[in-house]
CSV table of C-alpha atoms and ligand atoms in Angstrom, one decimal:
chain,number,residue,atom,x,y,z
U,223,UNK,CA,118.0,87.7,100.7
U,224,UNK,CA,115.0,86.8,99.8
U,225,UNK,CA,114.0,87.5,103.3
U,226,UNK,CA,115.0,90.7,103.3
U,227,UNK,CA,113.5,91.9,99.8
U,228,UNK,CA,109.7,90.1,101.4
U,229,UNK,CA,110.6,91.7,104.7
U,230,UNK,CA,110.6,95.0,103.1
U,231,UNK,CA,108.2,94.7,100.2
U,232,UNK,CA,105.4,93.6,103.1
U,233,UNK,CA,106.3,96.1,105.4
U,234,UNK,CA,107.8,99.5,103.7
U,235,UNK,CA,104.8,100.7,103.3
U,236,UNK,CA,103.8,100.9,107.3
U,237,UNK,CA,106.7,101.6,108.3
U,238,UNK,CA,105.7,105.4,109.1
U,239,UNK,CA,102.7,104.4,111.5
U,240,UNK,CA,103.7,102.2,114.7
U,241,UNK,CA,104.6,98.3,112.9
U,242,UNK,CA,104.5,95.1,113.7
U,243,UNK,CA,105.8,92.2,111.8
U,244,UNK,CA,103.3,89.0,113.0
U,245,UNK,CA,99.7,90.6,113.0
U,246,UNK,CA,99.0,90.9,116.2
U,247,UNK,CA,95.2,90.8,115.1
U,248,UNK,CA,95.0,87.3,115.4
U,249,UNK,CA,96.8,86.3,118.5
U,250,UNK,CA,94.2,89.1,120.1
U,251,UNK,CA,91.6,87.3,118.0
U,252,UNK,CA,92.5,84.2,119.8
U,253,UNK,CA,92.9,85.5,123.1
U,254,UNK,CA,89.1,87.1,122.8
U,255,UNK,CA,88.1,83.6,121.6
U,256,UNK,CA,89.4,81.6,124.4
U,257,UNK,CA,88.4,84.5,126.8
U,258,UNK,CA,91.5,84.8,128.6
U,259,UNK,CA,90.9,88.1,130.3
U,260,UNK,CA,88.6,86.1,132.5
U,261,UNK,CA,91.5,84.8,133.6
U,262,UNK,CA,93.5,86.2,136.4
U,263,UNK,CA,97.3,87.8,135.6
U,264,UNK,CA,98.6,90.2,132.8
U,265,UNK,CA,100.4,89.9,129.4
U,266,UNK,CA,103.6,89.8,129.1
U,267,UNK,CA,105.4,90.1,124.9
U,268,UNK,CA,109.8,89.3,124.8
U,269,UNK,CA,110.2,90.9,121.8
U,270,UNK,CA,108.7,94.3,121.1
U,271,UNK,CA,110.7,96.0,118.1
U,272,UNK,CA,109.0,99.1,117.3
U,273,UNK,CA,106.1,98.5,120.1
U,274,UNK,CA,103.4,98.3,117.2
U,275,UNK,CA,102.1,94.7,118.5
U,276,UNK,CA,102.3,96.3,122.0
U,277,UNK,CA,100.2,99.1,121.3
U,278,UNK,CA,97.4,96.6,120.5
U,279,UNK,CA,97.9,94.0,123.7
U,280,UNK,CA,98.3,97.2,125.8
U,281,UNK,CA,94.8,98.9,124.6
U,282,UNK,CA,93.1,95.1,125.1
U,283,UNK,CA,94.5,95.1,128.2
U,284,UNK,CA,93.8,98.1,130.0
U,285,UNK,CA,90.3,97.5,128.9
U,286,UNK,CA,90.4,94.5,131.3
U,287,UNK,CA,92.0,96.4,133.9
U,288,UNK,CA,95.8,93.7,132.7
U,289,UNK,CA,99.2,95.2,132.1
U,290,UNK,CA,101.2,93.8,129.6
U,291,UNK,CA,104.9,93.4,130.0
U,292,UNK,CA,107.0,94.8,127.6
U,293,UNK,CA,110.9,92.9,127.6
U,294,UNK,CA,113.0,94.0,124.9
U,295,UNK,CA,117.3,94.6,125.0
U,296,UNK,CA,116.7,97.9,122.4
U,297,UNK,CA,120.1,96.5,120.7
U,298,UNK,CA,118.7,96.5,116.5
U,299,UNK,CA,121.7,94.8,116.5
U,300,UNK,CA,121.1,91.9,118.8
U,301,UNK,CA,120.4,89.2,116.7
U,302,UNK,CA,122.5,87.7,114.2
U,303,UNK,CA,120.8,84.5,113.7
U,304,UNK,CA,120.5,84.1,109.7
U,305,UNK,CA,118.1,82.1,108.1
U,306,UNK,CA,118.0,79.7,106.2
U,307,UNK,CA,119.2,81.7,103.0
U,308,UNK,CA,121.6,83.5,104.8
U,309,UNK,CA,120.0,86.7,106.0
U,310,UNK,CA,121.0,87.8,109.5
U,311,UNK,CA,117.5,89.1,111.6
U,312,UNK,CA,119.8,92.4,112.8
U,313,UNK,CA,119.7,93.0,109.2
U,314,UNK,CA,115.8,93.4,109.0
U,315,UNK,CA,115.7,95.4,112.2
U,316,UNK,CA,118.6,97.6,111.0
U,317,UNK,CA,116.5,98.4,107.4
U,318,UNK,CA,113.9,99.0,109.0
U,319,UNK,CA,114.9,101.5,111.2
U,320,UNK,CA,117.0,103.3,109.1
U,321,UNK,CA,119.5,105.1,111.6
U,322,UNK,CA,116.0,105.9,113.9
U,323,UNK,CA,116.8,104.8,117.5
U,324,UNK,CA,114.7,101.7,118.0
U,325,UNK,CA,114.0,102.5,121.9
U,326,UNK,CA,112.5,106.0,120.8
U,327,UNK,CA,110.3,104.8,118.0
U,328,UNK,CA,109.1,102.0,120.8
U,329,UNK,CA,108.6,104.7,123.2
U,330,UNK,CA,106.7,107.2,120.5
U,331,UNK,CA,104.7,104.3,120.1
U,332,UNK,CA,103.6,103.1,123.7
U,333,UNK,CA,102.7,106.5,124.9
U,334,UNK,CA,100.2,107.3,126.8
U,335,UNK,CA,99.9,103.4,127.5
U,336,UNK,CA,100.7,103.9,131.4
U,337,UNK,CA,99.7,100.0,131.9
U,338,UNK,CA,102.7,98.6,129.1
U,339,UNK,CA,105.8,97.5,132.1
U,340,UNK,CA,108.3,97.8,129.4
U,341,UNK,CA,111.6,96.2,130.7
U,342,UNK,CA,115.1,96.8,129.0
U,343,UNK,CA,117.3,93.6,129.7
U,344,UNK,CA,118.7,90.9,127.6
U,345,UNK,CA,116.0,88.2,128.3
U,346,UNK,CA,118.1,85.8,130.0
U,347,UNK,CA,118.5,88.6,132.7
U,348,UNK,CA,114.8,88.2,133.2
U,349,UNK,CA,112.6,86.6,135.8
U,350,UNK,CA,109.2,87.2,137.9
U,351,UNK,CA,108.4,86.3,141.5
U,352,UNK,CA,105.9,83.8,141.5
U,353,UNK,CA,103.2,86.4,142.2
U,354,UNK,CA,103.6,86.9,139.0
U,355,UNK,CA,100.9,85.6,136.9
U,356,UNK,CA,100.0,85.4,132.6
U,357,UNK,CA,97.5,84.5,130.8
U,358,UNK,CA,98.9,85.2,127.3
U,359,UNK,CA,102.4,85.1,126.7
U,360,UNK,CA,104.1,85.4,123.2
U,361,UNK,CA,107.6,85.1,122.4
U,362,UNK,CA,109.4,86.7,119.4
U,363,UNK,CA,113.2,87.7,120.9
U,364,UNK,CA,116.3,86.7,120.0
U,365,UNK,CA,115.9,83.5,118.2
U,366,UNK,CA,119.3,81.4,118.7
U,367,UNK,CA,118.1,78.5,120.5
U,368,UNK,CA,118.9,79.0,123.8
U,369,UNK,CA,116.9,82.5,123.6
U,370,UNK,CA,113.9,80.6,122.5
U,371,UNK,CA,114.0,78.0,125.2
U,372,UNK,CA,115.1,80.9,128.0
U,373,UNK,CA,112.4,82.6,126.8
U,374,UNK,CA,109.7,80.1,127.3
U,375,UNK,CA,110.8,79.4,130.8
U,376,UNK,CA,110.9,83.3,132.1
U,377,UNK,CA,106.7,83.2,130.7
U,378,UNK,CA,105.7,79.2,131.7
U,379,UNK,CA,106.7,79.0,134.9
U,380,UNK,CA,103.9,81.9,135.7
U,381,UNK,CA,101.6,81.4,132.9
U,382,UNK,CA,97.6,80.5,134.9
U,383,UNK,CA,96.3,77.0,133.8
U,384,UNK,CA,94.2,77.4,130.9
U,385,UNK,CA,96.5,80.7,130.1
U,386,UNK,CA,98.0,80.4,126.4
U,387,UNK,CA,101.7,81.1,125.2
U,388,UNK,CA,102.8,81.9,121.6
U,389,UNK,CA,106.0,81.3,119.6
U,390,UNK,CA,106.8,83.2,116.6
U,391,UNK,CA,108.5,81.9,113.6
U,392,UNK,CA,107.4,78.4,113.5
U,393,UNK,CA,108.3,76.7,110.1
U,394,UNK,CA,109.5,79.2,108.4
U,395,UNK,CA,112.9,80.6,107.6
U,396,UNK,CA,114.2,79.6,111.2
U,397,UNK,CA,114.2,76.5,111.0
U,398,UNK,CA,116.2,76.1,114.3
U,399,UNK,CA,113.9,77.7,115.8
U,400,UNK,CA,111.2,75.4,114.2
U,401,UNK,CA,113.7,72.4,116.0
U,402,UNK,CA,113.7,73.9,119.5
U,403,UNK,CA,109.7,74.5,119.6
U,404,UNK,CA,109.0,71.2,118.6
U,405,UNK,CA,111.4,69.4,121.3
U,406,UNK,CA,110.1,72.2,124.1
U,407,UNK,CA,106.2,71.0,123.2
U,408,UNK,CA,108.4,67.2,123.8
U,409,UNK,CA,109.5,67.7,126.5
U,410,UNK,CA,106.3,69.7,128.0
U,411,UNK,CA,103.1,67.4,126.3
U,412,UNK,CA,101.8,66.4,129.6
U,413,UNK,CA,101.5,70.5,130.3
U,414,UNK,CA,99.7,71.1,127.0
U,415,UNK,CA,95.8,70.8,126.5
U,416,UNK,CA,96.4,72.0,122.8
U,417,UNK,CA,98.8,73.5,120.4
U,418,UNK,CA,97.1,75.9,117.5
U,419,UNK,CA,99.4,76.6,114.6
U,420,UNK,CA,98.5,79.5,112.9
U,421,UNK,CA,100.7,79.2,109.5
U,422,UNK,CA,99.6,82.7,107.6
U,423,UNK,CA,101.7,83.9,110.5
U,424,UNK,CA,104.0,81.8,111.7
U,425,UNK,CA,102.3,81.4,114.4
U,426,UNK,CA,102.3,78.5,116.9
U,427,UNK,CA,100.0,78.6,120.6
U,428,UNK,CA,100.2,75.7,123.3
U,429,UNK,CA,97.1,75.9,125.8
U,430,UNK,CA,98.3,75.5,129.4
U,431,UNK,CA,96.7,72.3,131.1
U,432,UNK,CA,94.3,73.2,133.3
U,433,UNK,CA,95.5,70.6,136.2
U,434,UNK,CA,97.8,67.9,135.4
U,435,UNK,CA,96.1,64.6,134.2
U,436,UNK,CA,92.9,66.8,132.9
U,437,UNK,CA,92.3,68.3,130.4
G,83,SAM,C1,111.3,90.2,115.2
G,83,SAM,S1,111.6,91.2,116.0
G,83,SAM,C2,110.0,91.4,117.1
G,83,SAM,C3,109.0,91.8,116.4
G,83,SAM,C4,107.7,92.2,117.4
G,83,SAM,N1,107.1,91.0,118.3
G,83,SAM,C5,106.5,92.8,115.8
G,83,SAM,O1,105.9,91.6,115.8
G,83,SAM,O2,106.9,93.7,116.2
G,83,SAM,C6,113.1,90.9,117.6
G,83,SAM,C7,113.2,91.5,118.6
G,83,SAM,O3,113.6,90.6,119.6
G,83,SAM,C8,114.7,91.7,120.3
G,83,SAM,N2,116.1,91.1,121.5
G,83,SAM,C9,117.0,90.6,120.1
G,83,SAM,N3,117.5,90.1,121.6
G,83,SAM,C10,117.3,89.8,122.6
G,83,SAM,C11,117.0,90.2,124.0
G,83,SAM,N4,119.0,89.5,124.3
G,83,SAM,N5,116.9,90.2,125.3
G,83,SAM,C12,115.5,90.4,125.2
G,83,SAM,N6,114.8,90.7,123.6
G,83,SAM,C13,116.1,90.7,122.1
G,83,SAM,C14,115.1,93.1,119.2
G,83,SAM,O4,115.6,93.9,119.5
G,83,SAM,C15,113.9,93.2,118.2
G,83,SAM,O5,113.0,94.0,118.5
């Protein structure tokens, strides 16, 4: 239960405002530093919870004429993955919501942002046409390895060269997620020009190679 206690201590004071668990500011810093907004394509987030991070991505994307595709099942009980100390992810989400509807909290947060495209689906049922390009994607949905792999595939195939894909929960209390991400990186090493770990936020970012064989 240490994990649940840590989450509650860190985030409880902010729970009345649109909350994000990750600290999306570091993602936006990376997006800006790499000028991803100059590339052609939209942004995508798999796992948006209360929409706090979605709002931050969408405000940035709006300035550059881009959309944010926000994929979430909006069922806080859907992910029963346990952390190394036995805390279930769904129990963390339910504790935060205190009986509120996840979808309602999310809709209130993103209200007024007309560049958010909300996809209320299990991510295993989501796909995009090849014409839908992404410059940035972030994966923080279901923490089962088969979902992590699925969510990677959804984004990677449509990520433009030079685009960036990030995973949350790298090198933290979900060792199966870390192992899965390491295996994905090993399999796709030829297509990745750089990886960057942001340790305080448990994020790893993969930069897609410009062209096969070129840095
Ligand atoms: C850790 S939360 C996302 C937190 C968010 N990135 C933030 O920082 O505020 C994980 C989210 O994944 C969603 N989720 C769980 N299983 C899912 C599935 N099969 N498909 C899509 N979303 C799912 C949950 O509803 C939850 O909102």
